[in-house]
Coordinates of C-alpha atoms and ligand atoms in Angstrom, one line a residue:
X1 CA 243.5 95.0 4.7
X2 CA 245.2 91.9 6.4
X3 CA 246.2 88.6 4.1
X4 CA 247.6 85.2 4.9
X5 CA 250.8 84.4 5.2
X6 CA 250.7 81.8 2.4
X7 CA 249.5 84.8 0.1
X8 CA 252.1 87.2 1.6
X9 CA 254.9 84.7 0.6
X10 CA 253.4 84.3 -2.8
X11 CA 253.8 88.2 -3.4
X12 CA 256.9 88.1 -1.8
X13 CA 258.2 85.2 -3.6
X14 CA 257.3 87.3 -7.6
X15 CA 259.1 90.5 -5.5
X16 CA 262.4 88.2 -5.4
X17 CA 262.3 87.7 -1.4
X18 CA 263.5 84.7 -1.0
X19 CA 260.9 82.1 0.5
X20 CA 260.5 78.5 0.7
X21 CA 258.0 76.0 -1.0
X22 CA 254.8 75.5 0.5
X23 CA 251.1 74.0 -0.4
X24 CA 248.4 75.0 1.1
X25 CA 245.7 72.5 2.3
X26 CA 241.9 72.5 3.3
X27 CA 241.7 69.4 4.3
X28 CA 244.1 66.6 6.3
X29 CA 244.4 64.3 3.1
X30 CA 245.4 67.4 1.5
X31 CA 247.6 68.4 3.9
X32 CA 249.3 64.8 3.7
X33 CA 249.4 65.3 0.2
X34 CA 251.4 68.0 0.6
X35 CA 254.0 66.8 2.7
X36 CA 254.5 64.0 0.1
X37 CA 254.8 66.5 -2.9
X38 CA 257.3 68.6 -0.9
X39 CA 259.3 65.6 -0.4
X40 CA 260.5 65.6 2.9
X41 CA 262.0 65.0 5.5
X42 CA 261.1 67.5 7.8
X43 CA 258.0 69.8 7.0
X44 CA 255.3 72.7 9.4
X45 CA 252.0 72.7 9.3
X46 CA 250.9 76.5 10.1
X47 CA 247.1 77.7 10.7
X48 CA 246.9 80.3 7.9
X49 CA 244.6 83.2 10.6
X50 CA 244.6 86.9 10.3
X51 CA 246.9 86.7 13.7
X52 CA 250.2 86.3 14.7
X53 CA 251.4 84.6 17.6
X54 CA 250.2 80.8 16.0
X55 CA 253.4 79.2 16.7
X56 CA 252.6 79.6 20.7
X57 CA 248.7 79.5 20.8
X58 CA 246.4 76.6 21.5
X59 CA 243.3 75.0 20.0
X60 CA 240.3 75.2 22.6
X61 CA 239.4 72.0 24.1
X62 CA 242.8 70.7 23.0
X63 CA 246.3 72.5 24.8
X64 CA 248.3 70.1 23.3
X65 CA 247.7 71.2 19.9
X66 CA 249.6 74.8 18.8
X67 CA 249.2 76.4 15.8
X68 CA 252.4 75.8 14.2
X69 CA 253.5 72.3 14.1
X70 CA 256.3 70.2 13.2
X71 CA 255.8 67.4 11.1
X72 CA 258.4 64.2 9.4
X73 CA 255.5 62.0 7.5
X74 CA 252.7 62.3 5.5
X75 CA 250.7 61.0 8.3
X76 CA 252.4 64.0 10.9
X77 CA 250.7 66.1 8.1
X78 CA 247.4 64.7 7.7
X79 CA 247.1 64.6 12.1
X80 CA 248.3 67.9 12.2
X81 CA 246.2 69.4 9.6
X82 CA 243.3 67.6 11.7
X83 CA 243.6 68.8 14.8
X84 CA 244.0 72.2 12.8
X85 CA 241.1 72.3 10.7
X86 CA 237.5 73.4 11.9
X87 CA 239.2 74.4 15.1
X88 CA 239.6 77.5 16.8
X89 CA 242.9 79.4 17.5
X90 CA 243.7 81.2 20.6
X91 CA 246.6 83.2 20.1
X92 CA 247.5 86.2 21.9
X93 CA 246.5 88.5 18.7
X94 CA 242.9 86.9 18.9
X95 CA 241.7 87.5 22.2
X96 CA 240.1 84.8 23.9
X97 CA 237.6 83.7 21.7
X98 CA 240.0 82.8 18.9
X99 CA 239.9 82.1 15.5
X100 CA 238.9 79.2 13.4
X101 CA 241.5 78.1 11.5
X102 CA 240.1 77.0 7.8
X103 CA 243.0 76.4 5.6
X104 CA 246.4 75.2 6.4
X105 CA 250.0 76.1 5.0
X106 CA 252.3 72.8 4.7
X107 CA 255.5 74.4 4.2
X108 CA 259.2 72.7 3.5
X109 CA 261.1 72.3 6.8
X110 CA 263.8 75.3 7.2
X111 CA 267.3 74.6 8.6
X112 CA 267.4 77.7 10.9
X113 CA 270.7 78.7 12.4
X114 CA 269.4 82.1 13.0
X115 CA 266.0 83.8 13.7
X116 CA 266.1 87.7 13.6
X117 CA 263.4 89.9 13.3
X118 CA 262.4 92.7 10.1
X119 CA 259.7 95.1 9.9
X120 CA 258.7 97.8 8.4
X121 CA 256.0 100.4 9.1
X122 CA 255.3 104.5 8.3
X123 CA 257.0 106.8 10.6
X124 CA 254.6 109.7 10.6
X125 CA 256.7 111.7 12.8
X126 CA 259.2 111.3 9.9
X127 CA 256.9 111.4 7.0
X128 CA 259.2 108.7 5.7
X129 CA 259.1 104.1 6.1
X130 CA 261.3 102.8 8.4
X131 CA 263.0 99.3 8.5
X132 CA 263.6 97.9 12.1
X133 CA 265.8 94.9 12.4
X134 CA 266.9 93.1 15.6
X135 CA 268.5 90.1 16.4
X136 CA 265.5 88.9 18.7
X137 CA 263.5 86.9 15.9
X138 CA 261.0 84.8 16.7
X139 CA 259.9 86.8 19.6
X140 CA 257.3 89.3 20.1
X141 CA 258.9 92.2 18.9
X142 CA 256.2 94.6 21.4
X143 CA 258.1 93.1 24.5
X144 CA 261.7 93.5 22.8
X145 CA 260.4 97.0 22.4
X146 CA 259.9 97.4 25.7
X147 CA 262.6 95.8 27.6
X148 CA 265.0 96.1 25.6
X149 CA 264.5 99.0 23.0
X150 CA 268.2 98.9 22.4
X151 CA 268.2 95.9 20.3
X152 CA 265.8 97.2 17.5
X153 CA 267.7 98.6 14.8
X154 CA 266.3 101.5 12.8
X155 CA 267.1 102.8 9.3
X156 CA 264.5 105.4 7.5
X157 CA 264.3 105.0 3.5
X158 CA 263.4 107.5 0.8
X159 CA 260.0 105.7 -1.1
X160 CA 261.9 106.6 -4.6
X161 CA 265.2 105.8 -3.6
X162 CA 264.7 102.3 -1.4
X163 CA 267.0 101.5 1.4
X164 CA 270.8 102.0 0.0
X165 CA 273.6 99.7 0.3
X166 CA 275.5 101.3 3.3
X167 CA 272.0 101.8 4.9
X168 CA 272.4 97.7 4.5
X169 CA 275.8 97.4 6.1
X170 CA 275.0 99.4 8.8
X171 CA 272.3 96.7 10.2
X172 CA 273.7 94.1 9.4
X173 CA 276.7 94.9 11.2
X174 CA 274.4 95.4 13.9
X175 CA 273.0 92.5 13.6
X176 CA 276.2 90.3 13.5
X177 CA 276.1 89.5 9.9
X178 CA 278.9 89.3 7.6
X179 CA 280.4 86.9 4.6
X180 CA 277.7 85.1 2.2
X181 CA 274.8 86.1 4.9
X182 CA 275.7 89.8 4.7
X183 CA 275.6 89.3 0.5
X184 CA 272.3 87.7 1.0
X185 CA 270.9 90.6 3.2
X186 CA 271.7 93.1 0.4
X187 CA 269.3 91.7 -1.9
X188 CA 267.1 90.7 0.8
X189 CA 266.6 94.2 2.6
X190 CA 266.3 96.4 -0.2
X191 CA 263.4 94.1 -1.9
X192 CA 261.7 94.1 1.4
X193 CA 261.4 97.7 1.3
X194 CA 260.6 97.9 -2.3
X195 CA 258.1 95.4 -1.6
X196 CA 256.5 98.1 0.9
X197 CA 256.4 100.7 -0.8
X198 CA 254.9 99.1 -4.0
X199 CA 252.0 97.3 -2.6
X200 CA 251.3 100.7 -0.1
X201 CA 251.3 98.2 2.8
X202 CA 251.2 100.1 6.4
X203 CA 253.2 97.0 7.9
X204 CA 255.6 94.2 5.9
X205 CA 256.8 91.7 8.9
X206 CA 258.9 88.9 8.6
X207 CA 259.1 87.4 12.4
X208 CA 261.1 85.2 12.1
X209 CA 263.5 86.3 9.3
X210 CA 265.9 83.2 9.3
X211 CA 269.8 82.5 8.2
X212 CA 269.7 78.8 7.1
X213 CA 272.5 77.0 8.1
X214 CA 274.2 77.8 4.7
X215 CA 273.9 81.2 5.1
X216 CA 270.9 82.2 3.1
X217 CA 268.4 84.5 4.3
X218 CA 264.3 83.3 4.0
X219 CA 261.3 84.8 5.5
X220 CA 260.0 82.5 7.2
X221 CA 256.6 84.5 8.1
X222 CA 254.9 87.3 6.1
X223 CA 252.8 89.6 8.1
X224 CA 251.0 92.5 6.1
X225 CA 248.7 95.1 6.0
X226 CA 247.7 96.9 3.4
X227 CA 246.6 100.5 3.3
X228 CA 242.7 100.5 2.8
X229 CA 242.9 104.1 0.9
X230 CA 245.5 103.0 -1.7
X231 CA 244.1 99.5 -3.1
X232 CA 242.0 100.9 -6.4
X233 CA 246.2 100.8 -6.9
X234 CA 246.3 97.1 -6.8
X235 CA 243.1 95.8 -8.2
X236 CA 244.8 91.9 -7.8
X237 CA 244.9 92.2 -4.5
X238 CA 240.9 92.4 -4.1
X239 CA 240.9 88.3 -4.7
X240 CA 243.2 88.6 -1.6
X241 CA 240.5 89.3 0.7
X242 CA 239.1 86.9 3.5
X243 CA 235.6 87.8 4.7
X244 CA 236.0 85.0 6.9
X245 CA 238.3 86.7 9.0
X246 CA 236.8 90.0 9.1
X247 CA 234.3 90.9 11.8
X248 CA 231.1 90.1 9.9
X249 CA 229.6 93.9 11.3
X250 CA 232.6 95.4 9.6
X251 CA 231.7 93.7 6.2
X252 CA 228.4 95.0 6.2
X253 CA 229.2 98.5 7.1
X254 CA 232.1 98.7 4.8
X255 CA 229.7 97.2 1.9
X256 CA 227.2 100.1 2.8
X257 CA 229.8 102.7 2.9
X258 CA 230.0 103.5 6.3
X259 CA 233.1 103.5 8.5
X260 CA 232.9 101.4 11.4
X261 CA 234.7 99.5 14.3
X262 CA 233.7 96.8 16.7
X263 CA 234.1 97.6 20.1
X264 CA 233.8 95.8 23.5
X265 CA 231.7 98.3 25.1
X266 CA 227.6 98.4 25.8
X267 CA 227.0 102.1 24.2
X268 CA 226.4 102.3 20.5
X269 CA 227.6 105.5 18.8
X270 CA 226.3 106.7 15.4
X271 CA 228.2 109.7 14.5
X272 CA 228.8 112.2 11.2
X273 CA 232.3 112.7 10.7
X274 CA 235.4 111.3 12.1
X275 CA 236.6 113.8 14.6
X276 CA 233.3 113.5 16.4
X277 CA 232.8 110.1 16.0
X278 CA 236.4 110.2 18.1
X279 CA 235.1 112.9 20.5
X280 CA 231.9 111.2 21.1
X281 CA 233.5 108.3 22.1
X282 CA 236.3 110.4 24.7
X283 CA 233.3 111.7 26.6
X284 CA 231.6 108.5 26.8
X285 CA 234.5 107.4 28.4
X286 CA 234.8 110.8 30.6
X287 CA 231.4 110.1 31.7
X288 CA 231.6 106.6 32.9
X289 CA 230.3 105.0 29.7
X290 CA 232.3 102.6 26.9
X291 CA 231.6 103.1 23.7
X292 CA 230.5 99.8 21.4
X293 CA 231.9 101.0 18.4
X294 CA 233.4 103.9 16.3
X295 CA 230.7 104.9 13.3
X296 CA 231.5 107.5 10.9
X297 CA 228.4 107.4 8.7
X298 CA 229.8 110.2 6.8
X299 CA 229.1 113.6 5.6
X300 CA 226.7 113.0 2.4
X301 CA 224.8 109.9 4.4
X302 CA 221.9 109.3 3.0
X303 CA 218.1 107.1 4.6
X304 CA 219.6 103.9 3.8
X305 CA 222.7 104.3 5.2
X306 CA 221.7 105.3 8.5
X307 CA 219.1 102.9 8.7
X308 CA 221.8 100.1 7.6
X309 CA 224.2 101.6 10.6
X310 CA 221.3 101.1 12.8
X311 CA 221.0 97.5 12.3
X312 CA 224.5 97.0 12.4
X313 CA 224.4 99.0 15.9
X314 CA 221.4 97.2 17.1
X315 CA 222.8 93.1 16.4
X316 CA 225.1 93.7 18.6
X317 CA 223.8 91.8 21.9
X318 CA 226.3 93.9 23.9
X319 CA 224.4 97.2 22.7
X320 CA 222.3 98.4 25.7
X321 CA 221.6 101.9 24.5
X322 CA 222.1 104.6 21.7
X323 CA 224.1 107.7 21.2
X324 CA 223.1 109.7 18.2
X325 CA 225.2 112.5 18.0
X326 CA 224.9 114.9 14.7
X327 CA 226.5 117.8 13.1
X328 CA 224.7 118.6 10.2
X329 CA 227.2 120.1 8.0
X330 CA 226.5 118.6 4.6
X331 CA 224.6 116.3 6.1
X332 CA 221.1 117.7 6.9
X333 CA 219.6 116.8 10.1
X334 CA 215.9 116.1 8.6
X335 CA 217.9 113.1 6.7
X336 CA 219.1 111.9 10.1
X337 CA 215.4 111.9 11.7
X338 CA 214.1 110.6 8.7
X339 CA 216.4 108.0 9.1
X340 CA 215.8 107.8 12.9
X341 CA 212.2 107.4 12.2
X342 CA 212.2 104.8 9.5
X343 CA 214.7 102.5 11.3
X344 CA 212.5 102.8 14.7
X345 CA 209.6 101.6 12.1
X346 CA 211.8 98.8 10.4
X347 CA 214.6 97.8 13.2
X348 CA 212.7 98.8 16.6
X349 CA 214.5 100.2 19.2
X350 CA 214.7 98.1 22.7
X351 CA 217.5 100.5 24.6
X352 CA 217.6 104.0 25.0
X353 CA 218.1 106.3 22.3
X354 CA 219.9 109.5 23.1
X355 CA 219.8 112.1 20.1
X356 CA 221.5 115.2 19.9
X357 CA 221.6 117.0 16.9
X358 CA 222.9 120.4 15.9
X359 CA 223.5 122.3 12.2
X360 CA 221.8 122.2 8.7
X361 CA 217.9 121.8 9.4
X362 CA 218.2 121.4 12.7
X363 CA 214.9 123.1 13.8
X364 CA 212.7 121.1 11.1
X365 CA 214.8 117.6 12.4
X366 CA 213.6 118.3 15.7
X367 CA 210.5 119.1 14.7
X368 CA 210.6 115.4 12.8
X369 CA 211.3 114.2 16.2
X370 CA 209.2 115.4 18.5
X371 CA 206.1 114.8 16.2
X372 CA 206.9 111.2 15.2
X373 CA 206.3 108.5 18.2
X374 CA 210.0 107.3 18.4
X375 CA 210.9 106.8 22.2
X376 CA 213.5 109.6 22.1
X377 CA 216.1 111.3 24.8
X378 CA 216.6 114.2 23.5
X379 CA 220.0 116.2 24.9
X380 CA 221.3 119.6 24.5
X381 CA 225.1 119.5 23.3
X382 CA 227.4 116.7 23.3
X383 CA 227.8 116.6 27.3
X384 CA 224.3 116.8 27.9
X385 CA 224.3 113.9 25.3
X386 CA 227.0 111.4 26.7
X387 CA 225.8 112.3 30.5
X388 CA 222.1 111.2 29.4
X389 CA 223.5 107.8 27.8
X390 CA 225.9 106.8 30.6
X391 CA 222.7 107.4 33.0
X392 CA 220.0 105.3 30.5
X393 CA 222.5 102.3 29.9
X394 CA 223.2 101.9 33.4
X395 CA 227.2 101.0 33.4
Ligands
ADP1 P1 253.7 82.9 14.4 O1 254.5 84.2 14.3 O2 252.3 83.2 14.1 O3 253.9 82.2 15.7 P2 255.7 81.8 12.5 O4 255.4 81.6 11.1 O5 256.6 82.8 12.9 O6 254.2 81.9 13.2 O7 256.1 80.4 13.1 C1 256.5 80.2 14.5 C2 257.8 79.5 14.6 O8 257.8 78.2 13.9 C3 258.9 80.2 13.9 O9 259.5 81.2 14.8 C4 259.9 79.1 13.6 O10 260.7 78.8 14.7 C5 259.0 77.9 13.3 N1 258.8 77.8 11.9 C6 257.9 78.4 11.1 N2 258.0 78.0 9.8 C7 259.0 77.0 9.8 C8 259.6 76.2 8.7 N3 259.1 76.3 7.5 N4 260.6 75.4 9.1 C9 261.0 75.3 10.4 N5 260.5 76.0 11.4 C10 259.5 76.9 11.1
MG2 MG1 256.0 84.9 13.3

């Protein structure tokens, strides 16, 4: 789960990481507002979207206007906030059709002598969080990674223990720190890391992470994910969610219990288990197909389940055919034809609909099948299956 930045610094500011005041604003009086209440003289006026990259992007229909902007009066604010407001975002995290930006953060103006960069994410290959620093803030740490790796700074941390104090003067000699900035960076980088690990976040960012001109360190953006299987840990954080920033497809399938992920291709996939869900979608691909989604409906799907991932398959405009592809396992494949059969009743399908199934029940599913008058491609094993859609969608 993604937040805002404006709730990110909220969290960080009751985990003492040092952030600075900030209102946020819905509308441009409010934004105005703001800037009065924060007094002055100099304050930004950031698009609060589920993507980074704000300070660079555009609005569409209006270059001019990015997504971070600087502003020295109330009325700054309140023109800022406008040209904000009920507008979309184009930012390189949102693709092209950007993001429509429906609050605003009006945050006091930061006296920035430095902009570095902090992160921290799992390193599975270590089984173990790792805190990257490197004095390219403010930049987009994917190209620092990859023309000039040498400049990202790694130190791994034991969960229990936190990041330790010479783990601390390592980077930040690294990083060119020393004196008061160095003491700040001891209390800073440790609570970052305790941050991590105590909300189970997958990634804590703070691009950039800023030494004021009187040496104090501030994030000065919050970036975080959360890890999906641990929040029944952190029942606050539900309030957190914004359904307006989700893809509205993801919602609904995570509301019916299904696991699913938009795609950008024409075949829709509705699959039992992860692993083939994944497979299903490599041999697509092999075959000359692109998959429109990942769909795990799960091992103990029931009717309604499948019939809900079928509408969620079928409104999708860019679907132009259908790859059932089941293992019954504890799932029985007479559920999956039931299913089959009731959503061709209650959804209709237009496109092609390639089944292949295989496992628990499999002869009495086919039977299902064959007997009922759904329009149905049937296929052999999971080649046969894939070969069949790529040829009925017509790439
Ligand atoms: P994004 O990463 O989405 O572009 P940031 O929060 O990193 O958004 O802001 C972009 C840039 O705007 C920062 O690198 C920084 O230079 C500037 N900026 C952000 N917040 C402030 C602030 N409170 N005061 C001064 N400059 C800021
Ligand atoms: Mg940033």
């Amino acid at each position: 789960m993604k937040i805002h930045e404006f709730q990110g610094k909220e969290l960080f500011r009751q985990a003492g990481v040092p952030v600075l005041e900030g209102i946020v604003a819905v509308t441009p009086d409010e934004a105005a507002a703001a800037y009065d209440k924060l007094g002055g003289p100099v304050a930004v006026v950031k698009s609060q979207i589920h993507a980074g990259g704000r300070g660079k992007g555009t609005v569409i229909g209006n270059p001019e206007q990015h997504g971070v902007v600087l502003v020295k009066s109330a009325d700054e604010a309140r023109q800022a906030a406008a040209g904000l407001l009920g507008n979309k975002l184009v930012t390189i995290q949102t693709g092209p059709e950007g993001q429509t930006v429906n609050k605003v953060f009006v945050e006091a103006g930061c006296d920035i002598a430095r902009e570095l960069y902090l992160g921290i994410v799992l390193d599975r290959a270590v089984a173990k969080p790792v805190l990257m620093v490197s004095t390219e803030g403010g930049m987009e740490i994917e190209t620092v990674a990859e023309n000039t790796p040498e400049l990202i700074h790694k130190e791994h941390f034991d969960p229990a223990i936190g990041l330790e104090a010479f783990q601390v003067r390592k980077l930040c000699k690294k990083l060119g720190i020393s004196g008061a900035a160095a003491k700040a960076a001891a209390k800073f980088m440790p609570a970052m890391c305790r941050f991590y690990v105590d909300y189970d976040c997958e990634l804590a960012e703070v691009n950039p992470l800023v030494i004021t001109g009187d040496d104090q360190m501030i994030a000065l953006d919050a970036k975080i994910n959360f890890d999906n299987n641990a929040l029944y840990r952190h029942p606050k954080l539900a309030e957190y969610r914004d359904l307006a920033e989700e893809e509205p497809s993801e919602v609904r399938a995570s509301d019916a219990g299904l696991s699913y992920v938009k795609l950008e291709g024409n075949i829709g996939c509705l699959v039992n288990g992860a692993g083939l869900a994944m497979s299903t979608m490599d041999i697509i691909k092999y075959h000359g197909g692109k998959p429109a989604n990942f769909l795990d409906v799960g091992g103990g799907a029931n009717e309604e389940q499948v019939t809900e991932a079928f509408r969620i398959l079928l409104s999708d405009p860019n679907v132009k055919g259908l790859l059932v592809n089941i293992f019954g396992g504890i799932a029985r494949c007479t559920t999956i034809a039931a299913a089959v059969i009731a959503a061709s009743k209650t959804v209709g399908f237009e496109v092609p609909l390639v089944v292949r199934l295989e496992g628990t029940e499999v002869e009495e599913g086919r039977k299902m099948l064959s007997e009922s008058d759904v329009e149905i491609i049937t296929a052999t094993d999971i080649t046969d299956a894939a070969k069949k859609i790529v040829a009925a969608t017509g790439v």
